[in-house]
Amino acid sequence: MPLRKKPACVIAFSSTSAAMAAEACFQERGLPGRIIPLPREISEGCGLSWKADPGDEETLTKALDAAGIAYDRTYLVTI
């Protein structure tokens, strides 16, 4: 059975260290999502990104802001 694509919130980072810091931040707080390779549709960033449900975008970006972790942008993509 083929996998069905669905909308996802993808957070792109400018550096690998920022992506790894975000992963630690989210895991410490029990927030949803996981590290993935940057989707082909997105050409900027370090090559790593965070994928979560679109409804979690605000919670995730607020956690990054509170922790002082920089991110490039958030994207809504179907993957």
PDB file of C-alpha atoms in Angstrom:
ATOM      1  CA  MET A   1       0.000   0.000   0.000  1.00  0.00           C
ATOM      2  CA  PRO A   2       1.566   3.338  -1.029  1.00  0.00           C
ATOM      3  CA  LEU A   3       2.088   6.043   1.570  1.00  0.00           C
ATOM      4  CA  ARG A   4      -0.356   8.915   1.380  1.00  0.00           C
ATOM      5  CA  LYS A   5       1.094  12.393   1.363  1.00  0.00           C
ATOM      6  CA  LYS A   6      -0.348  14.867   3.833  1.00  0.00           C
ATOM      7  CA  PRO A   7       0.258  18.483   4.846  1.00  0.00           C
ATOM      8  CA  ALA A   8       3.073  19.099   7.288  1.00  0.00           C
ATOM      9  CA  CYS A   9       4.651  22.061   9.001  1.00  0.00           C
ATOM     10  CA  VAL A  10       8.372  22.119   8.218  1.00  0.00           C
ATOM     11  CA  ILE A  11      10.737  24.372  10.144  1.00  0.00           C
ATOM     12  CA  ALA A  12      13.994  25.107   8.308  1.00  0.00           C
ATOM     13  CA  PHE A  13      17.226  25.979  10.106  1.00  0.00           C
ATOM     14  CA  SER A  14      20.302  27.806   8.822  1.00  0.00           C
ATOM     15  CA  SER A  15      22.731  25.576  10.696  1.00  0.00           C
ATOM     16  CA  THR A  16      22.989  21.992  11.834  1.00  0.00           C
ATOM     17  CA  SER A  17      23.687  23.152  15.383  1.00  0.00           C
ATOM     18  CA  ALA A  18      20.401  25.108  15.433  1.00  0.00           C
ATOM     19  CA  ALA A  19      18.497  22.057  14.152  1.00  0.00           C
ATOM     20  CA  MET A  20      20.056  19.858  16.837  1.00  0.00           C
ATOM     21  CA  ALA A  21      19.321  22.454  19.547  1.00  0.00           C
ATOM     22  CA  ALA A  22      15.702  22.596  18.362  1.00  0.00           C
ATOM     23  CA  GLU A  23      15.432  18.814  18.520  1.00  0.00           C
ATOM     24  CA  ALA A  24      16.715  18.830  22.119  1.00  0.00           C
ATOM     25  CA  CYS A  25      14.371  21.715  23.022  1.00  0.00           C
ATOM     26  CA  PHE A  26      11.318  19.968  21.591  1.00  0.00           C
ATOM     27  CA  GLN A  27      12.177  16.612  23.167  1.00  0.00           C
ATOM     28  CA  GLU A  28      12.733  18.191  26.608  1.00  0.00           C
ATOM     29  CA  ARG A  29       9.301  19.809  26.377  1.00  0.00           C
ATOM     30  CA  GLY A  30       7.584  16.716  24.968  1.00  0.00           C
ATOM     31  CA  LEU A  31       6.599  18.556  21.778  1.00  0.00           C
ATOM     32  CA  PRO A  32       5.597  16.681  18.630  1.00  0.00           C
ATOM     33  CA  GLY A  33       7.556  16.120  15.447  1.00  0.00           C
ATOM     34  CA  ARG A  34      10.900  14.832  14.290  1.00  0.00           C
ATOM     35  CA  ILE A  35      14.070  15.813  12.439  1.00  0.00           C
ATOM     36  CA  ILE A  36      13.919  15.127   8.701  1.00  0.00           C
ATOM     37  CA  PRO A  37      16.080  15.991   5.698  1.00  0.00           C
ATOM     38  CA  LEU A  38      15.020  19.315   4.215  1.00  0.00           C
ATOM     39  CA  PRO A  39      12.362  18.589   1.558  1.00  0.00           C
ATOM     40  CA  ARG A  40      13.369  19.261  -2.053  1.00  0.00           C
ATOM     41  CA  GLU A  41      10.664  21.920  -2.323  1.00  0.00           C
ATOM     42  CA  ILE A  42      12.684  24.059   0.097  1.00  0.00           C
ATOM     43  CA  SER A  43      16.028  25.223  -1.224  1.00  0.00           C
ATOM     44  CA  GLU A  44      17.363  27.168   1.753  1.00  0.00           C
ATOM     45  CA  GLY A  45      18.761  25.976   5.032  1.00  0.00           C
ATOM     46  CA  CYS A  46      21.329  23.548   6.351  1.00  0.00           C
ATOM     47  CA  GLY A  47      19.736  20.354   5.059  1.00  0.00           C
ATOM     48  CA  LEU A  48      17.881  19.468   8.268  1.00  0.00           C
ATOM     49  CA  SER A  49      14.403  20.500   9.302  1.00  0.00           C
ATOM     50  CA  TRP A  50      11.701  19.699  11.847  1.00  0.00           C
ATOM     51  CA  LYS A  51       8.469  18.110  10.646  1.00  0.00           C
ATOM     52  CA  ALA A  52       5.214  18.251  12.613  1.00  0.00           C
ATOM     53  CA  ASP A  53       1.501  18.612  12.069  1.00  0.00           C
ATOM     54  CA  PRO A  54       0.465  22.039  10.748  1.00  0.00           C
ATOM     55  CA  GLY A  55      -1.558  22.713  13.896  1.00  0.00           C
ATOM     56  CA  ASP A  56       1.607  22.543  16.020  1.00  0.00           C
ATOM     57  CA  GLU A  57       3.440  25.377  14.232  1.00  0.00           C
ATOM     58  CA  GLU A  58       2.661  28.115  16.755  1.00  0.00           C
ATOM     59  CA  THR A  59       3.551  25.957  19.762  1.00  0.00           C
ATOM     60  CA  LEU A  60       6.863  24.954  18.184  1.00  0.00           C
ATOM     61  CA  THR A  61       7.900  28.430  17.070  1.00  0.00           C
ATOM     62  CA  LYS A  62       7.017  29.876  20.497  1.00  0.00           C
ATOM     63  CA  ALA A  63       9.230  27.228  22.133  1.00  0.00           C
ATOM     64  CA  LEU A  64      12.094  28.115  19.771  1.00  0.00           C
ATOM     65  CA  ASP A  65      11.676  31.822  20.462  1.00  0.00           C
ATOM     66  CA  ALA A  66      11.582  31.242  24.228  1.00  0.00           C
ATOM     67  CA  ALA A  67      14.747  29.125  24.041  1.00  0.00           C
ATOM     68  CA  GLY A  68      16.525  31.645  21.796  1.00  0.00           C
ATOM     69  CA  ILE A  69      16.961  29.139  18.972  1.00  0.00           C
ATOM     70  CA  ALA A  70      17.047  30.713  15.515  1.00  0.00           C
ATOM     71  CA  TYR A  71      15.173  29.215  12.589  1.00  0.00           C
ATOM     72  CA  ASP A  72      14.900  30.394   8.999  1.00  0.00           C
ATOM     73  CA  ARG A  73      11.222  29.950   8.197  1.00  0.00           C
ATOM     74  CA  THR A  74       8.272  27.670   8.568  1.00  0.00           C
ATOM     75  CA  TYR A  75       6.671  26.071   5.534  1.00  0.00           C
ATOM     76  CA  LEU A  76       3.451  24.212   4.866  1.00  0.00           C
ATOM     77  CA  VAL A  77       4.293  21.392   2.461  1.00  0.00           C
ATOM     78  CA  THR A  78       2.668  18.156   1.434  1.00  0.00           C
ATOM     79  CA  ILE A  79       5.046  15.276   2.046  1.00  0.00           C
TER      80      ILE A  79
END
